[in-house]
Tab-separated table of C-alpha atoms and ligand atoms in Angstrom:
chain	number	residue	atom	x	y	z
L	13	UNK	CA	187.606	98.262	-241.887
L	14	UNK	CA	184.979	97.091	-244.412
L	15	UNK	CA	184.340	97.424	-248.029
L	16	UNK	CA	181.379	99.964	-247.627
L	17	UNK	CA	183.695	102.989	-246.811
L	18	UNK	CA	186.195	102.596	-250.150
L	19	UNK	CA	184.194	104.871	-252.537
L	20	UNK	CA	182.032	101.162	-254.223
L	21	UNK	CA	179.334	100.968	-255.526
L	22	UNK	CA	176.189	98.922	-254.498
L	23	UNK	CA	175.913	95.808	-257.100
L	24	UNK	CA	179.884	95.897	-256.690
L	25	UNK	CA	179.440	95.745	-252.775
L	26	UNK	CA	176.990	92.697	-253.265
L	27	UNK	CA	178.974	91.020	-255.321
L	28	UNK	CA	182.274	91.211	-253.031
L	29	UNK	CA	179.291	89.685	-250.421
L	30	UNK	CA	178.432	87.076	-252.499
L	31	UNK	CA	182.167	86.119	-252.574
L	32	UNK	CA	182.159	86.458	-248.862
L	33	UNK	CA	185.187	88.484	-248.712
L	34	UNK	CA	184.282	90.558	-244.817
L	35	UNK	CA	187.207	92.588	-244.863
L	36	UNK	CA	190.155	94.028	-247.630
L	37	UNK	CA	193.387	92.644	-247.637
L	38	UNK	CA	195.950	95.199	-247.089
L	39	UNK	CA	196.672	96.150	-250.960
L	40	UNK	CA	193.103	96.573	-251.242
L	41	UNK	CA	192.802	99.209	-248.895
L	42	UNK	CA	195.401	100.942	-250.896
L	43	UNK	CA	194.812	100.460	-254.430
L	44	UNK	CA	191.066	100.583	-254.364
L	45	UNK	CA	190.859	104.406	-253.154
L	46	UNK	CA	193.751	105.368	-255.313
L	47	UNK	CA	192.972	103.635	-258.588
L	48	UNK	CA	190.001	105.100	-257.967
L	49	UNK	CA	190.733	108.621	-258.390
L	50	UNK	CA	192.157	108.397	-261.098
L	51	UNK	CA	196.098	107.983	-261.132
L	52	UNK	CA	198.573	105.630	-262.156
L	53	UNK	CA	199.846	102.892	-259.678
L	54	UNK	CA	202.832	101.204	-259.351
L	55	UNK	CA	202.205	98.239	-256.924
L	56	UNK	CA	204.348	95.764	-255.228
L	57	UNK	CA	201.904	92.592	-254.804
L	58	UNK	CA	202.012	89.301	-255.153
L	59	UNK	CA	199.528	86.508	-255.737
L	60	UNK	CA	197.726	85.479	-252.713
L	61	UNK	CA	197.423	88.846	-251.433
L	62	UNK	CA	194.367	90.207	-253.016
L	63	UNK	CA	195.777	91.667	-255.805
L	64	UNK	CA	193.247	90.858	-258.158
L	65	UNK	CA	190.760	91.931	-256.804
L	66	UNK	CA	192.763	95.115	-255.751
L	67	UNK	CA	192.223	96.912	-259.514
L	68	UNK	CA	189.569	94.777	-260.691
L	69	UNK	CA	187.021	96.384	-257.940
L	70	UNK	CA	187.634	100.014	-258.838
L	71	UNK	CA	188.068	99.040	-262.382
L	72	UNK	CA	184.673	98.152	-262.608
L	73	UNK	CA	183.781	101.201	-260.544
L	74	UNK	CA	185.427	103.485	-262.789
L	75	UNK	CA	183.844	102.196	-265.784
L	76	UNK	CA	180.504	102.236	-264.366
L	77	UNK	CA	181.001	105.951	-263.303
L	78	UNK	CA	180.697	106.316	-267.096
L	79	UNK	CA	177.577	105.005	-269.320
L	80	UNK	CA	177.751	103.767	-272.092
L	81	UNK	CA	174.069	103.924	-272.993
L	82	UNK	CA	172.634	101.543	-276.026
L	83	UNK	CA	176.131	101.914	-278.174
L	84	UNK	CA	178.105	98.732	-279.026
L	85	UNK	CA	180.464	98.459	-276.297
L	86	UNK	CA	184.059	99.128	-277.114
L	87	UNK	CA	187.356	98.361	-275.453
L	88	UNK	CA	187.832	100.596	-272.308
L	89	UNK	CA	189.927	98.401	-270.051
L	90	UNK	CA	192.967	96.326	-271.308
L	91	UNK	CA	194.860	93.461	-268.604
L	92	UNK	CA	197.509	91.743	-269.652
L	93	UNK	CA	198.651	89.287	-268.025
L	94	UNK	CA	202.093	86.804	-268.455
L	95	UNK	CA	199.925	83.509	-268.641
L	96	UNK	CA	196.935	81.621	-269.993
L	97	UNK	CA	196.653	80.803	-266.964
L	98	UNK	CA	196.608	84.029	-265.277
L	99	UNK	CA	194.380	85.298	-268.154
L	100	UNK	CA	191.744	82.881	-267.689
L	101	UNK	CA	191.465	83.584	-263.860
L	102	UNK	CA	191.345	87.656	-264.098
L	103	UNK	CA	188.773	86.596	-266.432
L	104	UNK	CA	187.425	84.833	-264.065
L	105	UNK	CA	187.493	87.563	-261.609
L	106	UNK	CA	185.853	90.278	-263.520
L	107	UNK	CA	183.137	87.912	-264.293
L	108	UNK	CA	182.349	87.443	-260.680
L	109	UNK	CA	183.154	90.740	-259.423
L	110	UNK	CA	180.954	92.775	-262.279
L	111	UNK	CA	178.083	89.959	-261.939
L	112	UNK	CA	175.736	92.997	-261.184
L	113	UNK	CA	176.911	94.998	-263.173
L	114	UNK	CA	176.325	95.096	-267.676
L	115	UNK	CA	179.868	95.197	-268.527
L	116	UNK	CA	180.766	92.831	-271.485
L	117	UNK	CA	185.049	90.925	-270.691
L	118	UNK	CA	186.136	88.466	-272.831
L	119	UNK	CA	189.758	86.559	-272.218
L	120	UNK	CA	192.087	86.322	-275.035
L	121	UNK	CA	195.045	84.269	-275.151
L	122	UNK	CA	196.907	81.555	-277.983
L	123	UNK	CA	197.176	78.194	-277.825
L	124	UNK	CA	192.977	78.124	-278.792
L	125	UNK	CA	191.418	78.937	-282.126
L	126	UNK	CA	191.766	82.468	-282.996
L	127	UNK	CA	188.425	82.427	-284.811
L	128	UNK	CA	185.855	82.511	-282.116
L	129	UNK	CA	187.592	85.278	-280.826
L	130	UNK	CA	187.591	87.722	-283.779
L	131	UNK	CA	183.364	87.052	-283.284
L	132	UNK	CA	183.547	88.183	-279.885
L	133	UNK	CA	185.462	91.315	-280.631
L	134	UNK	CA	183.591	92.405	-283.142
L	135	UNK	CA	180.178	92.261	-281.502
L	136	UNK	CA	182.144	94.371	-278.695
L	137	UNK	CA	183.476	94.279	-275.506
L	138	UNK	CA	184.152	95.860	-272.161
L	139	UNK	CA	187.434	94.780	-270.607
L	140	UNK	CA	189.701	92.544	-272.624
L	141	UNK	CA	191.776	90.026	-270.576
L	142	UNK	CA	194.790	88.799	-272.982
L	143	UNK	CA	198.452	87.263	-272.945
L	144	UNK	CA	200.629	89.653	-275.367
L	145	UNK	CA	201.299	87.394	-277.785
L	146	UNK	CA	197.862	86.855	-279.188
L	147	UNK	CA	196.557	90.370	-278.669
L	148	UNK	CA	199.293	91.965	-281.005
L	149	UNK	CA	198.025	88.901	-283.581
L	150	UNK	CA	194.856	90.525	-283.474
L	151	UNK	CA	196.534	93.970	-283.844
L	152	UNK	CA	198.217	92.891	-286.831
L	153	UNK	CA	195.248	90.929	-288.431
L	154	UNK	CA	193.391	94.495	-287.749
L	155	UNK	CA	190.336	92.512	-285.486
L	156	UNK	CA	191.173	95.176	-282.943
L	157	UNK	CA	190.199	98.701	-281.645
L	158	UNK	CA	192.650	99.623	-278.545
L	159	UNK	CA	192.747	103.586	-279.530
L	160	UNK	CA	189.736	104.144	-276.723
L	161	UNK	CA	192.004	101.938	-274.184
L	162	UNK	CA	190.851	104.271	-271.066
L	163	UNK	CA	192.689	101.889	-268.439
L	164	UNK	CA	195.885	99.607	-268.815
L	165	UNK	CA	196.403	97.150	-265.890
L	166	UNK	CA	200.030	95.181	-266.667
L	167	UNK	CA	199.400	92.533	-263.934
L	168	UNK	CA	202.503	90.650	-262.797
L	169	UNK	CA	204.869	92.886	-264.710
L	170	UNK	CA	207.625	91.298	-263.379
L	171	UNK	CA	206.896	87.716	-264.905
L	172	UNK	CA	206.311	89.455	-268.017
L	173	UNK	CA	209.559	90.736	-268.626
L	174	UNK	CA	211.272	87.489	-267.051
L	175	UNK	CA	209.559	85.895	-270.328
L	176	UNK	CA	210.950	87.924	-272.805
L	177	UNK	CA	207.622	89.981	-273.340
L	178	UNK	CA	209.392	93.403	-273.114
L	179	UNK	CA	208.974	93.900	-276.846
L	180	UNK	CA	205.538	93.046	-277.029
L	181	UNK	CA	204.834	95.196	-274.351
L	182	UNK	CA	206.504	98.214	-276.469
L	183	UNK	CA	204.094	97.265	-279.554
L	184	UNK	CA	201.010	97.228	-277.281
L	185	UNK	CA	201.294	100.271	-275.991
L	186	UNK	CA	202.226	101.720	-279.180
L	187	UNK	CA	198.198	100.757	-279.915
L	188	UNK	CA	196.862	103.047	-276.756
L	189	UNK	CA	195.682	106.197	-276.726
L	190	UNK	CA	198.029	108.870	-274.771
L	191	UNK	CA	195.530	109.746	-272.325
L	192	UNK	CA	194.963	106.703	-269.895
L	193	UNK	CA	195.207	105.305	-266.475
L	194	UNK	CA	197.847	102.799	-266.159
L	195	UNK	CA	197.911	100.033	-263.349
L	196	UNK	CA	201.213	97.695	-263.194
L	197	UNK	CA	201.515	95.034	-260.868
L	198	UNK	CA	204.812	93.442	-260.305
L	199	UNK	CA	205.871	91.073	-257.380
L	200	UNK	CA	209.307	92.357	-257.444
L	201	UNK	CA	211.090	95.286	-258.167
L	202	UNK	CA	214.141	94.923	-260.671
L	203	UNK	CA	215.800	97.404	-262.783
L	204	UNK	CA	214.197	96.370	-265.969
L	205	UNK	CA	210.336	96.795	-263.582
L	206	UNK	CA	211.650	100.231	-262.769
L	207	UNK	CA	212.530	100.880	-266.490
L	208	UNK	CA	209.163	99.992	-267.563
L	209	UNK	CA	208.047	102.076	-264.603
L	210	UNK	CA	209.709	104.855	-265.729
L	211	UNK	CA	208.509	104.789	-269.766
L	212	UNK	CA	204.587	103.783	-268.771
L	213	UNK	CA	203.474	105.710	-265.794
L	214	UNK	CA	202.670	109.272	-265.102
L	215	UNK	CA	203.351	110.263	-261.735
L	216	UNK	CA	202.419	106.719	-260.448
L	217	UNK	CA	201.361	106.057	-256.850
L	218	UNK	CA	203.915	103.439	-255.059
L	219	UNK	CA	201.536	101.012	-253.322
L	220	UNK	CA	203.627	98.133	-251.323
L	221	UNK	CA	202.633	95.333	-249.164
L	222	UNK	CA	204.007	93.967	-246.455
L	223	UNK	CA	207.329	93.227	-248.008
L	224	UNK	CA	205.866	90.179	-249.795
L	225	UNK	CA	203.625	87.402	-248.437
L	226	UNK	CA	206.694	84.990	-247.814
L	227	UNK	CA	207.401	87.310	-245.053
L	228	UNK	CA	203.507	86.513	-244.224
L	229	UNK	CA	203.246	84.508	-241.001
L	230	UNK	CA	200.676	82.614	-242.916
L	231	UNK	CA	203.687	80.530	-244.116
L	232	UNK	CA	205.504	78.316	-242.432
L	233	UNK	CA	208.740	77.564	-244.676
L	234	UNK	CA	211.663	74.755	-243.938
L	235	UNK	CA	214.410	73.348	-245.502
L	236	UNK	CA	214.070	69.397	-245.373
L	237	UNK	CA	218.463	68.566	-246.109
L	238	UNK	CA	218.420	65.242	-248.358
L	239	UNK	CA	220.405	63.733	-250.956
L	240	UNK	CA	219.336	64.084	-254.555
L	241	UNK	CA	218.955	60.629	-255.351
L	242	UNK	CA	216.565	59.848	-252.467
L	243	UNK	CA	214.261	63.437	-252.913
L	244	UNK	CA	211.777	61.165	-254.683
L	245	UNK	CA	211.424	58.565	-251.603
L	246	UNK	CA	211.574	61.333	-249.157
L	247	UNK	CA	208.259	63.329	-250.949
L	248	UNK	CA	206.276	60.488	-251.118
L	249	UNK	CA	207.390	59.719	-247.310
L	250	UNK	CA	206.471	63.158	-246.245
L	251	UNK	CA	202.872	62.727	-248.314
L	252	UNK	CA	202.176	59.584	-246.642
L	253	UNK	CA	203.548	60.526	-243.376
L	254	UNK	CA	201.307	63.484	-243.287
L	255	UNK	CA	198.461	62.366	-245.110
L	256	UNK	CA	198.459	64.980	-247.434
L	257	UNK	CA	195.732	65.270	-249.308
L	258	UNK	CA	196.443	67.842	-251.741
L	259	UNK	CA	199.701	69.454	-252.470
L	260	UNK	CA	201.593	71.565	-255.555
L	261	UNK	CA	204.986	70.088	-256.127
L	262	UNK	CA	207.858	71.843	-258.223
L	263	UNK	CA	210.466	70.782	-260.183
L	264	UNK	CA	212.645	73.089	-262.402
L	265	UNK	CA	211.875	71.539	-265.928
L	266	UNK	CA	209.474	69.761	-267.651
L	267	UNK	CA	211.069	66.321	-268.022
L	268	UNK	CA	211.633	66.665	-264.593
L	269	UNK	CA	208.254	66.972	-263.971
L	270	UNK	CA	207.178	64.167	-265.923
L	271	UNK	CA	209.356	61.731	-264.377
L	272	UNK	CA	208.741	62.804	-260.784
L	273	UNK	CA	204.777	62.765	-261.207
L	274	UNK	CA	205.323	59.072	-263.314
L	275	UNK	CA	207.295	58.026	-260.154
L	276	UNK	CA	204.708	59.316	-257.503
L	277	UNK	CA	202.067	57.185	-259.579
L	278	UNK	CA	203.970	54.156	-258.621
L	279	UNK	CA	204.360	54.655	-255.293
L	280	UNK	CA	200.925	54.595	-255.443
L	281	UNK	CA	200.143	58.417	-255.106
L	282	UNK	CA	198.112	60.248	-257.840
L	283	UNK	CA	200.226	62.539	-259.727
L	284	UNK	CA	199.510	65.080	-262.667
L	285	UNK	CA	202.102	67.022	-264.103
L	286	UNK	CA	201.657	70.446	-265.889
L	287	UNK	CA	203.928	72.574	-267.574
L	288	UNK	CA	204.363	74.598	-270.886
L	289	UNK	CA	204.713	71.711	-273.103
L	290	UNK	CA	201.037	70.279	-272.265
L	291	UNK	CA	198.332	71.282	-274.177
L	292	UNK	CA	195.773	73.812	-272.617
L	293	UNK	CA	193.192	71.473	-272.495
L	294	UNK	CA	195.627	68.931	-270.463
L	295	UNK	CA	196.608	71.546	-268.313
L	296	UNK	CA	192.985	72.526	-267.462
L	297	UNK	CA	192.223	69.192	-267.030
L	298	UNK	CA	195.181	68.431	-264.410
L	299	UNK	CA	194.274	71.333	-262.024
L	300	UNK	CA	190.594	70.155	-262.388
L	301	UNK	CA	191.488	67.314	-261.166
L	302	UNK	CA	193.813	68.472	-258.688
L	303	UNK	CA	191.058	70.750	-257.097
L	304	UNK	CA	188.095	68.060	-256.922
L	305	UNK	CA	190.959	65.875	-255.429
L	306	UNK	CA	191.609	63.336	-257.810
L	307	UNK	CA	194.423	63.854	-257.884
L	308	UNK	CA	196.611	64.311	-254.709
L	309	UNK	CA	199.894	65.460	-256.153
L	310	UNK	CA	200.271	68.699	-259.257
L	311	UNK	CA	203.814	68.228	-260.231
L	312	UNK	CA	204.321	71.730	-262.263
L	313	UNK	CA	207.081	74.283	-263.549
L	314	UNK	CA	207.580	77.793	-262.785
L	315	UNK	CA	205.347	78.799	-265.488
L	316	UNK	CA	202.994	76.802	-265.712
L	317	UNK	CA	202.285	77.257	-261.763
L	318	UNK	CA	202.226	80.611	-262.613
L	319	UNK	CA	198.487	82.073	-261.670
L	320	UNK	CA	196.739	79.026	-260.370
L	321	UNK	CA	194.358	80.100	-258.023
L	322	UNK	CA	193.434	76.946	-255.780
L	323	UNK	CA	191.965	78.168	-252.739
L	324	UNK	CA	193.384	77.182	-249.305
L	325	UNK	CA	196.520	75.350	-250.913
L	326	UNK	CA	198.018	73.855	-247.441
L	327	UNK	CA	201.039	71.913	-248.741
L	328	UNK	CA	203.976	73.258	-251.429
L	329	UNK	CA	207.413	71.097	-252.052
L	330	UNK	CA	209.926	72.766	-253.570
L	331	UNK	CA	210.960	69.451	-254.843
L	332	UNK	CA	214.099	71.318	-256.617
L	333	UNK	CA	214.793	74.838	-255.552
L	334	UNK	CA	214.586	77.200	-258.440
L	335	UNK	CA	217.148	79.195	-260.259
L	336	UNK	CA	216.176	82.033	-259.518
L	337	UNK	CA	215.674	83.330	-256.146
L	338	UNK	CA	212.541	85.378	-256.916
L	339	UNK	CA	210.663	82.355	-258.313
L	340	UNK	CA	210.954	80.978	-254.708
L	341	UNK	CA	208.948	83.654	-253.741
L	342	UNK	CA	206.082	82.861	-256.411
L	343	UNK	CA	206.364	79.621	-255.682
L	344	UNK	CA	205.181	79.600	-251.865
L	345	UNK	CA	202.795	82.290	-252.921
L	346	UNK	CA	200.954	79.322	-253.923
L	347	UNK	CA	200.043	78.547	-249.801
L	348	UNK	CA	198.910	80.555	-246.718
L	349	UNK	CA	196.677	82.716	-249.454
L	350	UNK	CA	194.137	85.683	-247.975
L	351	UNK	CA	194.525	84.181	-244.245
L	352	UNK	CA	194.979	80.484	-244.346
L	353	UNK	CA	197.551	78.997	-243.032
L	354	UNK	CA	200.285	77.058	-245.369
L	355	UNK	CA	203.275	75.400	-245.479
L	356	UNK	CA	206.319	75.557	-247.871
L	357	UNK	CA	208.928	72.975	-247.756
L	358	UNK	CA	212.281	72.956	-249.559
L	359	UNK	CA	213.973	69.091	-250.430
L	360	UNK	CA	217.914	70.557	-250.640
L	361	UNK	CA	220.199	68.844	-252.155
L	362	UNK	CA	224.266	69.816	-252.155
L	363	UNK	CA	224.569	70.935	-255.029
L	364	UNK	CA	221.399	73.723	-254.229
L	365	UNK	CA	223.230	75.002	-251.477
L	366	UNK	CA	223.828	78.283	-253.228
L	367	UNK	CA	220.544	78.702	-254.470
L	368	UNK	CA	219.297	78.287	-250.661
L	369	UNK	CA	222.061	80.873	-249.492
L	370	UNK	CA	220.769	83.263	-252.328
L	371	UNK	CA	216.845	82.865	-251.846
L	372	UNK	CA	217.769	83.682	-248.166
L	373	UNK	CA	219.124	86.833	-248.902
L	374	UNK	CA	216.300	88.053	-250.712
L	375	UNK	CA	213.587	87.102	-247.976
L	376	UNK	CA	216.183	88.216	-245.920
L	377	UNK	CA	216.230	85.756	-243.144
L	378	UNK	CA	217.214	81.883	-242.813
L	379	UNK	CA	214.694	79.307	-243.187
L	380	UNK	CA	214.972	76.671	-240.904
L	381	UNK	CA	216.496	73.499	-241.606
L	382	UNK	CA	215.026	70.262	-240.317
L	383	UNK	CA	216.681	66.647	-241.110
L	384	UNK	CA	213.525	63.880	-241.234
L	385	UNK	CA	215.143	60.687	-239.741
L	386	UNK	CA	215.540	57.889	-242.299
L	387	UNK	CA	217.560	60.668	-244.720
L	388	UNK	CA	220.567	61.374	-243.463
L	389	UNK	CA	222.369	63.423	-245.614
L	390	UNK	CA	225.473	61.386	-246.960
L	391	UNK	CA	228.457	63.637	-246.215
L	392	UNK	CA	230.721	62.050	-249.135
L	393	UNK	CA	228.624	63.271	-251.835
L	394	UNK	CA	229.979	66.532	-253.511
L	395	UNK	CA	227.760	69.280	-255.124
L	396	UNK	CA	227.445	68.748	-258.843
L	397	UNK	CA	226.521	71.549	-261.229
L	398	UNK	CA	223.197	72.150	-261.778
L	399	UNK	CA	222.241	70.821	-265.217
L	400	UNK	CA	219.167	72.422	-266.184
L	401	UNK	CA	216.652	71.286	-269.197
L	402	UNK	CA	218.558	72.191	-272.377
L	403	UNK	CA	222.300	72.199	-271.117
L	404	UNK	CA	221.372	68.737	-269.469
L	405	UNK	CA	219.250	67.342	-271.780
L	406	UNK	CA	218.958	68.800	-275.417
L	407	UNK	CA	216.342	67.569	-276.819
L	408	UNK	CA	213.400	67.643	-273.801
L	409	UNK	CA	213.727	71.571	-273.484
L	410	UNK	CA	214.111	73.438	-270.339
L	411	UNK	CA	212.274	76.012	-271.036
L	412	UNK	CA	212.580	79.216	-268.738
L	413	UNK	CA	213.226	76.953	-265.787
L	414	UNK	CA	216.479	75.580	-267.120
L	415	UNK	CA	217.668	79.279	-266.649
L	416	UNK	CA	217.224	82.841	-267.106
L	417	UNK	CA	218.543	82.581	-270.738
L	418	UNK	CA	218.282	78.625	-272.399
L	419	UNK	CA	215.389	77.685	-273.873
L	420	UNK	CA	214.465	80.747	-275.566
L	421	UNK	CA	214.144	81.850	-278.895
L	422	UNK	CA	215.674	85.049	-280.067
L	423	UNK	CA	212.983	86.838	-279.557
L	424	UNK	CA	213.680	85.661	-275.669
L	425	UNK	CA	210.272	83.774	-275.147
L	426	UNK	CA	209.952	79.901	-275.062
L	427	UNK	CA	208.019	78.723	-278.441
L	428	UNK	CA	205.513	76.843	-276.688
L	429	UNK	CA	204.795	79.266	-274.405
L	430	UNK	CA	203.329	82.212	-276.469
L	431	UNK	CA	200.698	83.545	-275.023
K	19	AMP	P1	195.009	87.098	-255.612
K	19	AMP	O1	196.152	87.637	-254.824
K	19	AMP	O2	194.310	88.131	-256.390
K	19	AMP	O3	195.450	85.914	-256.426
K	19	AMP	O4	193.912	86.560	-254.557
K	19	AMP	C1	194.170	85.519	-253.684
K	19	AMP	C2	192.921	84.881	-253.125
K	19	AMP	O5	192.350	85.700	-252.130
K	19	AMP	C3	191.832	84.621	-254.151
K	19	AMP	O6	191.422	83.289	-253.988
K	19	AMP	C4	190.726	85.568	-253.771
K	19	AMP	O7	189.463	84.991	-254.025
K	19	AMP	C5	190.942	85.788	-252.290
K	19	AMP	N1	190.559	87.128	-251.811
K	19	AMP	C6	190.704	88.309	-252.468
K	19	AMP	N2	190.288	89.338	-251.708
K	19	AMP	C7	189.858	88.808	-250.544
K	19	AMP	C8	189.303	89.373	-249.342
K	19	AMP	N3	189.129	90.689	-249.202
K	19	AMP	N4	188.975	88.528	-248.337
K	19	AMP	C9	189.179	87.189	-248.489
K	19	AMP	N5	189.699	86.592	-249.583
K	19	AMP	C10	190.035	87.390	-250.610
């Protein structure tokens, strides 16, 4: 099946081309014919299976099916999205998707000056990109129209809520007109997704892929059994071994990710680590890197991994399995994207056994275990508790990774992660 037969238009069409995209990915197929006429979708995707592209094509199809003729363009299409990160590449994406087309996007999220961006809504836009934080500071500060909002598009719902956004969410679409298309996107379905479901869509569509792309053959996934205290030696053993050239590493909090991408550095493997607690132009700077291949090694968090988009990412270490089972799945979204092959490796420690036993029953199957010879795992060592950011260490912050709850404000969001 090709593009030409989904209902696209021409300079949309060239510009999918361009990309050299031959064929849509399976939630493409779905979404684009649906979210073209008209209703609201509910859809199960994850990153690395197209998703983006899944409502940004007939997004730009639907607004183009509309002129706006000479008038100062206005805000028809809202995204939200959990991240900066995420922001900045849906930007992306609707930049090179509606190349052909006269649509006006602008990305909005915090951490920058807020300034510049009152100037670019006021001289109007198209489709706003924005983290929820800093839109609802422009609500309050009055630099923004949503009342002719004609589509909503709440990508990676699920993440949202995980960081406390729920609220925000509330305000924002308190700022909407009634009448409007709605689009959320959501890797995985929990109550509080269904909830949200529930309150925001009208007679939604269910679109669901494949289960998830872990369940993708693209992925090859193993357990590597080690003792904690040698996870360090075995990474940089496996990197050397296998002459990795470019792999995303995680660790479950920031200090963790410091130390392990300071260690990697002297074993004489380039290392940046990102997470929440960097500044945006360090972060942007470390995947940079990371993608002209600088640097060999990103060491990052949860978060902060949340939304990269690095084409043809081969190699991902769970260096420390996460709390929660559903970030594993994120996580090794990171490899195997739109057809290339990847690999996802666990280092598990004794005291993750649990975490392993749970993150199996939610991909529902067992990943296999291979022992590398040289790290035999020593049987006297009992499984500790895991001590997370803030419960471990006060003062360096654990941010979300340290737990569903710690690190939080009472508003339930991490400080230095407002969006
Ligand atoms: P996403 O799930 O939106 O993060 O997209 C994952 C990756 O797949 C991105 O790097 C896209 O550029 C790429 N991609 C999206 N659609 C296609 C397609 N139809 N064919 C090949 N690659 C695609």
């Amino acid at each position: 099946m090709s593009f030409n037969n989904l209902g696209l238009s021409k300079p949309i069409l060239r510009a999918i081309q361009e990309q050299g995209y031959t064929e849509p990915t399976p939630i493409q197929k779905q979404a684009i014919p649906t979210i073209l006429s008209r209703k609201d979708v509910l859809a199960g995707a994850q990153t690395g299976t197209g998703k983006t592209a899944g409502f940004t094509l007939p997004l730009l199809q639907l607004l183009s099916e509309t002129e706006r003729g000479n008038s100062k363009p206005h805000i028809r299409a809202l995204i939200i999205t959990p991240t900066r990160e995420l922001a900045a590449q849906v930007g992306e994406s609707v930049v090179t998707y509606g190349k052909h087309l006269p649509f006006k996007s602008s990305v909005i999220f915090g951490g920058v000056k807020i300034n510049p961006q009152i100037g670019t809504l006021r001289r109007g836009i198209d489709i706003l990109i924005a983290t929820p934080g800093r839109l609802l500071d422009h609500a309050s500060q009055k630099t923004i129209d949503l009342s002719k909002v004609e589509v909503l598009i709440l990508d990676e719902a699920d993440r949202m809520l995980d960081m406390g956004f729920v609220h925000d969410i509330k305000k924002i679409l308190a700022l909407l007109p009634a009448k409007r298309q709605n689009l959320l996107f959501s890797a995985t379905y929990s109550d509080d997704i269904k909830k949200l479901a529930d309150k925001l869509l009208n007679k939604p569509e269910l679109i669901e892929v494949a289960k998830s792309n872990i369940s993708a053959e693209s992925v090859e996934q193993v357990v590597h059994p080690v003792d904690k205290g040698r996870k360090r030696e075995l990474l940089t053993h496996l990197i050397n071994e296998g002459k990795w050239k470019q792999v995303l590493v995680f660790t479950r909090t920031k200090h963790g990710a410091n130390r392990l991408s300071g260690q990697l550095e002297k074993d004489g493997i380039t290392s940046a680590a990102i997470h929440g607690n960097k500044s945006q132009n360090a972060r942007t700077k470390a995947l940079a890197d990371f993608k002209a291949g600088t640097v060999r090694v990103l060491v990052a968090t949860d978060i902060a991994a949340r939304g990269i988009d690095i084409d043809q990412l081969p190699h991902v270490v769970n260096f420390e399995l996460p709390n929660v089972a559903e970030d594993y799945v994120h996580r090794i979204g990171r490899t195997g994207r739109a057809g290339n092959e990847g690999e996802a490796m666990s280092l598990v420690c004794v005291d993750e056994l649990e975490l392993l036993a749970n993150i199996e029953k939610l991909i529902g199957r067992k990943i296999t275990s291979i022992k590398i010879p040289g790290f035999r795992v020593d049987p006297l060592i009992e499984a500790e508790p895991i001590r997370n950011g803030r419960q471990g260490k006060a003062k360096q912050g654990g941010g979300r990774q340290g737990g569903r709850s710690s690190g939080r404000n009472s508003r339930g969001r991490s400080n230095t992660r407002r969006g």
